[in-house]
Short mmCIF file of C-alpha atoms and ligand atoms in Angstrom, two decimals:
data_model
loop_
_atom_site.label_atom_id
_atom_site.label_comp_id
_atom_site.label_asym_id
_atom_site.label_seq_id
_atom_site.Cartn_x
_atom_site.Cartn_y
_atom_site.Cartn_z
CA MET A 1 -16.41 -16.43 8.82
CA VAL A 2 -13.01 -16.37 10.42
CA PRO A 3 -10.67 -17.38 7.58
CA GLY A 4 -7.69 -16.83 9.91
CA ASP A 5 -4.09 -17.65 9.10
CA GLY A 6 -2.02 -19.50 6.52
CA THR A 7 -4.08 -21.68 4.23
CA GLY A 8 -7.26 -20.86 6.22
CA PRO A 9 -8.53 -18.25 3.72
CA GLU A 10 -7.89 -20.57 0.74
CA VAL A 11 -9.89 -23.47 2.18
CA ILE A 12 -12.70 -21.22 3.45
CA ALA A 13 -13.05 -19.77 -0.06
CA GLU A 14 -13.68 -23.28 -1.42
CA GLY A 15 -16.17 -24.01 1.35
CA LEU A 16 -18.05 -20.84 0.43
CA LYS A 17 -18.02 -21.80 -3.24
CA VAL A 18 -19.74 -25.06 -2.31
CA LEU A 19 -22.12 -23.30 0.10
CA LYS A 20 -23.22 -20.94 -2.65
CA ALA A 21 -23.92 -23.81 -5.04
CA VAL A 22 -25.70 -26.00 -2.52
CA SER A 23 -27.86 -23.12 -1.27
CA LYS A 24 -29.20 -22.63 -4.80
CA GLU A 25 -29.92 -26.30 -5.18
CA TYR A 26 -31.66 -26.61 -1.81
CA LYS A 27 -33.19 -23.16 -1.84
CA PHE A 28 -32.06 -21.50 1.34
CA ASN A 29 -30.59 -18.06 1.93
CA TYR A 30 -27.68 -17.01 4.06
CA GLU A 31 -25.57 -13.98 4.85
CA THR A 32 -21.89 -13.90 5.70
CA LYS A 33 -19.57 -11.53 7.46
CA VAL A 34 -15.79 -11.84 7.56
CA PHE A 35 -13.81 -11.29 10.77
CA ASP A 36 -10.06 -10.79 10.48
CA PHE A 37 -9.03 -12.44 13.75
CA GLY A 38 -5.67 -14.13 13.40
CA GLY A 39 -1.91 -13.75 13.30
CA GLU A 40 -1.69 -10.88 10.82
CA ARG A 41 -4.06 -8.73 12.83
CA TYR A 42 -2.23 -9.64 16.03
CA LEU A 43 1.13 -8.63 14.57
CA LYS A 44 -0.30 -5.25 13.53
CA THR A 45 -2.47 -4.46 16.55
CA LYS A 46 -1.40 -6.84 19.38
CA LYS A 47 -5.08 -7.80 19.60
CA VAL A 48 -6.18 -11.40 19.87
CA LEU A 49 -9.90 -11.50 20.67
CA GLU A 50 -11.65 -8.82 22.72
CA ASP A 51 -14.77 -9.34 24.82
CA SER A 52 -16.57 -7.07 22.35
CA ASP A 53 -15.62 -9.46 19.54
CA ILE A 54 -17.24 -12.28 21.47
CA SER A 55 -20.46 -10.25 21.95
CA GLU A 56 -20.46 -9.59 18.22
CA LEU A 57 -19.96 -13.27 17.36
CA LYS A 58 -22.91 -14.19 19.57
CA LYS A 59 -25.22 -12.46 17.07
CA TYR A 60 -24.54 -15.00 14.34
CA SER A 61 -26.06 -18.42 13.64
CA ALA A 62 -22.71 -20.15 13.22
CA ILE A 63 -18.99 -19.53 12.78
CA TYR A 64 -16.95 -20.98 9.94
CA LEU A 65 -13.26 -21.04 10.85
CA GLY A 66 -10.25 -21.63 8.58
CA ALA A 67 -7.14 -21.94 10.74
CA ILE A 68 -5.41 -20.13 13.57
CA GLY A 69 -1.59 -20.17 13.93
CA HIS A 70 1.16 -17.95 12.52
CA PRO A 71 4.87 -18.77 12.10
CA ASN A 72 5.92 -15.33 13.42
CA VAL A 73 3.83 -15.53 16.59
CA LYS A 74 4.99 -17.53 19.61
CA PRO A 75 2.97 -20.76 20.03
CA GLY A 76 0.11 -20.38 22.48
CA ILE A 77 -0.76 -16.72 21.98
CA LEU A 78 -3.16 -17.13 19.08
CA GLU A 79 -4.31 -20.64 20.00
CA VAL A 80 -5.27 -19.62 23.53
CA GLY A 81 -6.19 -16.00 22.72
CA ILE A 82 -8.40 -16.74 19.73
CA LEU A 83 -9.33 -20.39 19.20
CA LEU A 84 -9.71 -21.48 22.82
CA LYS A 85 -11.21 -18.13 23.77
CA MET A 86 -13.95 -18.64 21.18
CA ARG A 87 -14.58 -22.22 22.29
CA PHE A 88 -14.76 -21.21 25.96
CA SER A 89 -16.56 -17.86 25.77
CA LEU A 90 -19.20 -19.24 23.44
CA ASP A 91 -19.47 -22.31 25.69
CA GLN A 92 -18.96 -24.69 22.78
CA TYR A 93 -18.68 -27.56 25.18
CA ILE A 94 -18.63 -30.34 22.60
CA ASN A 95 -16.00 -30.93 19.98
CA LEU A 96 -17.56 -33.33 17.53
CA ARG A 97 -15.07 -35.13 15.31
CA PRO A 98 -16.30 -37.78 12.87
CA VAL A 99 -13.72 -40.31 11.73
CA LYS A 100 -14.95 -41.75 8.46
CA LEU A 101 -12.92 -43.38 5.72
CA TYR A 102 -14.26 -42.56 2.26
CA ASN A 103 -11.77 -44.53 0.17
CA PRO A 104 -9.67 -47.48 1.41
CA VAL A 105 -6.80 -46.39 -0.86
CA PHE A 106 -6.15 -43.45 1.49
CA CYS A 107 -6.08 -45.51 4.69
CA PRO A 108 -2.63 -46.30 6.09
CA LEU A 109 -3.97 -49.44 7.83
CA LYS A 110 -3.68 -52.79 6.09
CA ASP A 111 -6.95 -54.54 5.24
CA LYS A 112 -9.27 -51.85 6.65
CA GLY A 113 -12.02 -50.30 4.59
CA PRO A 114 -14.88 -47.80 4.89
CA GLU A 115 -16.99 -50.43 6.71
CA ASP A 116 -14.31 -50.60 9.44
CA ILE A 117 -13.58 -46.92 9.94
CA ASN A 118 -16.75 -45.04 10.71
CA PHE A 119 -17.02 -43.62 14.20
CA VAL A 120 -17.41 -40.28 15.95
CA VAL A 121 -15.37 -38.82 18.80
CA VAL A 122 -17.26 -36.59 21.23
CA ARG A 123 -14.52 -34.54 22.87
CA GLU A 124 -15.31 -32.45 25.95
CA ASN A 125 -14.34 -28.93 24.86
CA SER A 126 -14.57 -26.61 27.84
CA GLU A 127 -12.70 -28.14 30.79
CA GLY A 128 -9.95 -30.61 31.68
CA LEU A 129 -6.32 -29.65 31.19
CA TYR A 130 -7.41 -26.97 28.71
CA LYS A 131 -8.94 -24.94 31.53
CA GLY A 132 -5.53 -23.33 31.96
CA MET A 133 -5.37 -23.79 35.72
CA GLY A 134 -2.02 -24.17 37.39
CA GLU A 135 1.08 -22.32 38.46
CA PHE A 136 4.83 -22.18 38.52
CA GLN A 137 6.58 -22.50 41.82
CA LYS A 138 10.17 -21.26 42.21
CA LYS A 139 10.22 -20.48 38.48
CA GLY A 140 13.66 -20.45 36.94
CA THR A 141 15.33 -22.20 39.90
CA LYS A 142 16.53 -25.77 40.03
CA ASP A 143 13.62 -26.54 42.36
CA GLU A 144 11.06 -25.31 39.88
CA VAL A 145 7.65 -26.96 39.84
CA ALA A 146 5.11 -26.49 37.05
CA ILE A 147 1.55 -27.51 37.94
CA GLN A 148 -1.18 -27.99 35.32
CA ILE A 149 -4.56 -28.93 36.66
CA SER A 150 -7.23 -31.03 35.01
CA TYR A 151 -10.47 -29.35 36.02
CA ASN A 152 -13.59 -31.52 35.76
CA THR A 153 -16.99 -30.46 37.08
CA ARG A 154 -19.93 -32.80 37.57
CA LYS A 155 -22.07 -30.47 35.46
CA GLY A 156 -19.44 -30.22 32.72
CA VAL A 157 -18.84 -33.95 32.59
CA GLU A 158 -22.55 -34.76 32.72
CA ARG A 159 -23.57 -32.43 29.89
CA CYS A 160 -20.83 -33.86 27.68
CA LEU A 161 -21.77 -37.46 28.46
CA ARG A 162 -25.46 -36.74 27.97
CA TYR A 163 -24.71 -35.20 24.57
CA ALA A 164 -22.75 -38.33 23.64
CA PHE A 165 -25.54 -40.71 24.71
CA GLU A 166 -28.12 -38.65 22.79
CA TYR A 167 -25.84 -38.40 19.75
CA CYS A 168 -25.24 -42.15 19.76
CA ARG A 169 -28.99 -42.80 19.92
CA LYS A 170 -29.71 -40.35 17.11
CA ARG A 171 -26.90 -41.70 14.95
CA ASN A 172 -28.65 -45.05 15.29
CA LYS A 173 -25.83 -47.20 13.92
CA ARG A 174 -24.44 -49.72 16.38
CA LYS A 175 -25.69 -47.78 19.39
CA LYS A 176 -22.46 -48.35 21.24
CA LEU A 177 -20.84 -45.66 23.36
CA THR A 178 -17.26 -46.09 24.54
CA LEU A 179 -15.89 -43.99 27.39
CA CYS A 180 -12.20 -43.34 26.73
CA GLY A 181 -10.29 -42.40 29.89
CA LYS A 182 -7.55 -43.35 32.30
CA THR A 183 -9.31 -44.64 35.41
CA ASN A 184 -6.26 -46.66 36.43
CA VAL A 185 -4.05 -43.61 37.04
CA LEU A 186 -6.08 -40.38 37.03
CA THR A 187 -8.18 -41.56 39.94
CA TYR A 188 -9.99 -38.30 40.73
CA ALA A 189 -10.98 -37.04 37.28
CA TRP A 190 -11.82 -40.41 35.80
CA ASP A 191 -13.65 -41.59 38.87
CA LEU A 192 -16.05 -38.70 38.30
CA TRP A 193 -16.33 -39.48 34.59
CA GLN A 194 -16.90 -43.20 35.15
CA ARG A 195 -19.48 -42.70 37.92
CA THR A 196 -21.42 -40.17 35.87
CA PHE A 197 -21.21 -42.41 32.78
CA ASP A 198 -22.56 -45.40 34.70
CA GLU A 199 -25.39 -43.34 36.15
CA LEU A 200 -26.46 -41.97 32.77
CA ALA A 201 -26.21 -45.41 31.18
CA LYS A 202 -29.22 -46.43 33.27
CA GLU A 203 -31.29 -43.82 31.43
CA TYR A 204 -30.11 -45.06 28.03
CA LYS A 205 -30.87 -48.78 28.12
CA ASP A 206 -30.86 -48.96 24.30
CA ILE A 207 -27.17 -47.92 24.20
CA THR A 208 -24.44 -50.50 24.77
CA THR A 209 -21.70 -49.00 26.91
CA ASP A 210 -18.03 -49.80 26.94
CA TYR A 211 -14.85 -48.41 28.49
CA ALA A 212 -11.27 -48.24 27.14
CA HIS A 213 -8.19 -46.61 28.61
CA VAL A 214 -6.81 -43.91 26.32
CA ASP A 215 -3.56 -45.76 25.60
CA ALA A 216 -5.49 -48.88 24.65
CA THR A 217 -7.83 -46.74 22.56
CA THR A 218 -4.92 -45.68 20.33
CA MET A 219 -4.01 -49.33 19.94
CA TRP A 220 -7.57 -50.26 18.93
CA PHE A 221 -7.72 -47.36 16.45
CA VAL A 222 -4.96 -49.12 14.55
CA LYS A 223 -5.81 -52.75 15.22
CA ASN A 224 -9.63 -52.85 15.36
CA PRO A 225 -11.16 -49.48 14.49
CA GLU A 226 -14.38 -51.32 13.59
CA TRP A 227 -15.08 -51.75 17.31
CA PHE A 228 -16.00 -48.10 17.68
CA ASP A 229 -19.27 -46.32 17.06
CA VAL A 230 -19.27 -43.25 19.33
CA ILE A 231 -16.41 -42.46 21.72
CA VAL A 232 -16.70 -39.89 24.49
CA THR A 233 -13.61 -38.50 26.20
CA ASP A 234 -12.10 -35.46 27.89
CA ASN A 235 -10.51 -32.46 26.23
CA MET A 236 -6.85 -33.55 26.23
CA PHE A 237 -7.42 -37.19 25.30
CA GLY A 238 -9.89 -36.08 22.64
CA ASP A 239 -7.28 -33.76 21.15
CA ILE A 240 -4.73 -36.55 20.92
CA ILE A 241 -6.88 -39.42 19.67
CA THR A 242 -8.53 -37.31 16.96
CA ASP A 243 -5.19 -36.62 15.25
CA LEU A 244 -4.74 -40.37 15.06
CA GLY A 245 -8.36 -40.63 13.93
CA ALA A 246 -7.67 -38.12 11.16
CA MET A 247 -4.75 -40.23 9.93
CA ILE A 248 -6.76 -43.45 9.65
CA GLN A 249 -9.52 -41.66 7.73
CA GLY A 250 -6.99 -40.41 5.20
CA GLY A 251 -5.21 -37.48 6.85
CA MET A 252 -5.65 -33.86 7.89
CA GLY A 253 -6.83 -33.01 4.39
CA ILE A 254 -10.20 -34.62 5.05
CA ALA A 255 -10.75 -34.32 8.83
CA ALA A 256 -13.46 -31.89 9.94
CA GLY A 257 -14.91 -30.97 13.29
CA GLY A 258 -17.57 -28.91 14.99
CA ASN A 259 -17.28 -26.97 18.24
CA ILE A 260 -20.85 -27.27 19.39
CA ASN A 261 -22.91 -25.28 21.83
CA PRO A 262 -26.27 -27.02 21.47
CA GLU A 263 -27.99 -23.95 22.94
CA GLY A 264 -25.82 -21.26 21.33
CA VAL A 265 -23.41 -20.40 18.53
CA SER A 266 -21.36 -23.30 17.16
CA MET A 267 -18.13 -23.14 15.17
CA PHE A 268 -17.03 -25.45 12.37
CA GLU A 269 -13.43 -25.98 11.30
CA PRO A 270 -11.04 -28.25 9.46
CA ILE A 271 -8.92 -30.05 12.12
CA GLY A 272 -5.61 -29.35 10.37
CA GLY A 273 -3.64 -26.21 11.09
CA SER A 274 -2.61 -23.16 9.08
CA ALA A 275 0.05 -25.07 7.06
CA PRO A 276 2.39 -22.08 6.47
CA LYS A 277 4.58 -23.95 4.00
CA TYR A 278 1.65 -24.48 1.63
CA THR A 279 0.16 -21.02 1.99
CA GLY A 280 -0.78 -19.17 -1.19
CA LYS A 281 0.27 -22.03 -3.47
CA ASN A 282 -3.22 -23.35 -4.33
CA VAL A 283 -2.13 -26.83 -3.22
CA ILE A 284 -3.83 -27.34 0.15
CA ASN A 285 -6.71 -29.83 0.34
CA PRO A 286 -9.94 -27.91 1.00
CA LEU A 287 -12.05 -31.03 1.61
CA ALA A 288 -11.75 -30.85 5.41
CA ALA A 289 -13.08 -27.30 5.30
CA ILE A 290 -15.80 -28.34 2.86
CA CYS A 291 -16.80 -31.21 5.15
CA ALA A 292 -16.83 -28.79 8.11
CA MET A 293 -19.21 -26.62 6.10
CA GLY A 294 -21.38 -29.71 5.58
CA MET A 295 -21.45 -30.29 9.34
CA MET A 296 -22.46 -26.65 9.77
CA LEU A 297 -25.41 -27.12 7.38
CA GLU A 298 -26.55 -30.19 9.29
CA ASN A 299 -26.34 -28.21 12.53
CA LEU A 300 -28.24 -25.26 11.04
CA GLY A 301 -31.14 -27.50 10.01
CA GLU A 302 -30.28 -28.19 6.35
CA PRO A 303 -29.67 -31.95 6.51
CA LYS A 304 -30.40 -32.57 2.81
CA ALA A 305 -27.88 -29.98 1.71
CA ALA A 306 -25.39 -31.39 4.23
CA LYS A 307 -25.84 -34.86 2.79
CA ALA A 308 -25.43 -33.55 -0.76
CA VAL A 309 -22.08 -32.01 0.23
CA GLU A 310 -20.90 -35.23 1.87
CA ASP A 311 -22.04 -37.34 -1.08
CA ALA A 312 -20.16 -35.09 -3.49
CA VAL A 313 -17.03 -35.40 -1.36
CA ILE A 314 -17.43 -39.19 -1.27
CA LYS A 315 -17.75 -39.27 -5.07
CA ILE A 316 -14.61 -37.31 -5.79
CA VAL A 317 -12.56 -38.97 -3.04
CA GLY A 318 -13.65 -42.34 -4.44
CA LYS A 319 -12.83 -41.65 -8.07
CA LYS A 320 -10.88 -38.53 -8.84
CA LEU A 321 -8.24 -37.73 -6.27
CA LYS A 322 -4.77 -39.28 -6.42
CA SER A 323 -4.06 -38.46 -2.79
CA LEU A 324 -5.60 -36.41 0.02
CA ALA A 325 -2.28 -34.73 0.84
CA ALA A 326 -1.40 -31.14 -0.05
CA GLY A 327 0.24 -30.85 -3.45
CA LYS A 328 -0.35 -34.51 -4.35
CA MET A 329 -4.05 -34.55 -5.08
CA GLY A 330 -3.75 -34.33 -8.85
CA TYR A 331 -5.81 -31.13 -8.60
CA SER A 332 -5.32 -27.68 -7.15
CA THR A 333 -7.25 -26.32 -4.16
CA THR A 334 -9.63 -24.36 -6.38
CA GLU A 335 -10.12 -27.30 -8.77
CA ILE A 336 -11.18 -29.50 -5.86
CA GLY A 337 -13.79 -26.90 -4.87
CA ASP A 338 -15.06 -26.92 -8.46
CA LEU A 339 -15.18 -30.73 -8.50
CA VAL A 340 -17.32 -30.80 -5.36
CA VAL A 341 -19.69 -28.23 -6.90
CA ASP A 342 -19.92 -30.27 -10.14
CA ASN A 343 -20.76 -33.42 -8.17
CA LEU A 344 -23.45 -31.93 -5.97
CA SER A 345 -26.27 -33.71 -7.73
C1 IPM B 401 -7.26 -28.89 17.82
C2 IPM B 401 -5.99 -28.13 17.97
C3 IPM B 401 -6.14 -27.14 19.12
C4 IPM B 401 -6.43 -27.94 20.36
C5 IPM B 401 -4.94 -26.21 19.34
C6 IPM B 401 -4.56 -25.47 18.07
C7 IPM B 401 -5.16 -25.26 20.47
O1 IPM B 401 -4.91 -29.00 18.17
O2 IPM B 401 -8.29 -28.25 17.50
O3 IPM B 401 -7.26 -30.10 17.99
O4 IPM B 401 -5.50 -28.38 21.06
O5 IPM B 401 -7.60 -28.12 20.66
MN1 MN B 402 -5.47 -31.08 18.05
#
């Protein structure tokens, strides 16, 4: 467990409360260890994440992360030094982000319900603009140039696309996979993505394939979200469209994701940040963290327990909560954790 910064520890505590209850019900054991990576430790020690920390993390079955980001630390240091370092060093090359509306009342779109908003974004999580390649030229002069490279390898693109095709098949809903890109402008990167996508599609004849430019994708998220089943995209576009996805499913309070290394250690996290202004007030919504814990159980081979967690969340989101936003839920953070536990069966 990496509770991290801000409200991270509060939401992780609720996730653990639910884990404890569900493990009794479904009869499995687990052990936990807490790592103190985050802003506080950085301010005291100047340490972000050492290579030895990574070797240590590799010994575990999964990582459960709260939030990384501290108001007294310059943006970028903790995000790159801790969060991205974990994603990259553990080769968590998929960022899996389900977008599922549990209660139409919490959807900002007119006339859209749970039957319309139920798709999954498969975000490439190890390359693209996040690779950190680039340079300044003539820094600080009026002729300054800042270059940021989108790095896409055939192997990296192919393993992400293959994961998406397999995931779409296993999900077995509409069996439709949409490639979200920008082939009309980013003619090197997206040529590679499109070619690889088309090649793989021949191996997956049962999957209907589709393509949408990223700008159009944001339009469809609002206008016709029901068109999507599984979407596969690169790291940067995936980052952007999943914030919009979170909003149409009811907000950051409910949006969960998994950083997946199918052959290694995966990490599960609520998509929202550390929310400094709500820290320590017992008002943050822990459901995103609880849903992330559910995704972790699914990934660790406890699908029944995972489903019980999701069903409990659906029940309380459907009946009890006034809102999914921090401070407006009609319940405190800890009360929401209790409600999920009470609704587990
Ligand atoms: C996310 C976040 C991160 C990202 C930041 C905090 C580095 O926005 O998980 O979506 O850009 O991937
Ligand atoms: Mn993001």
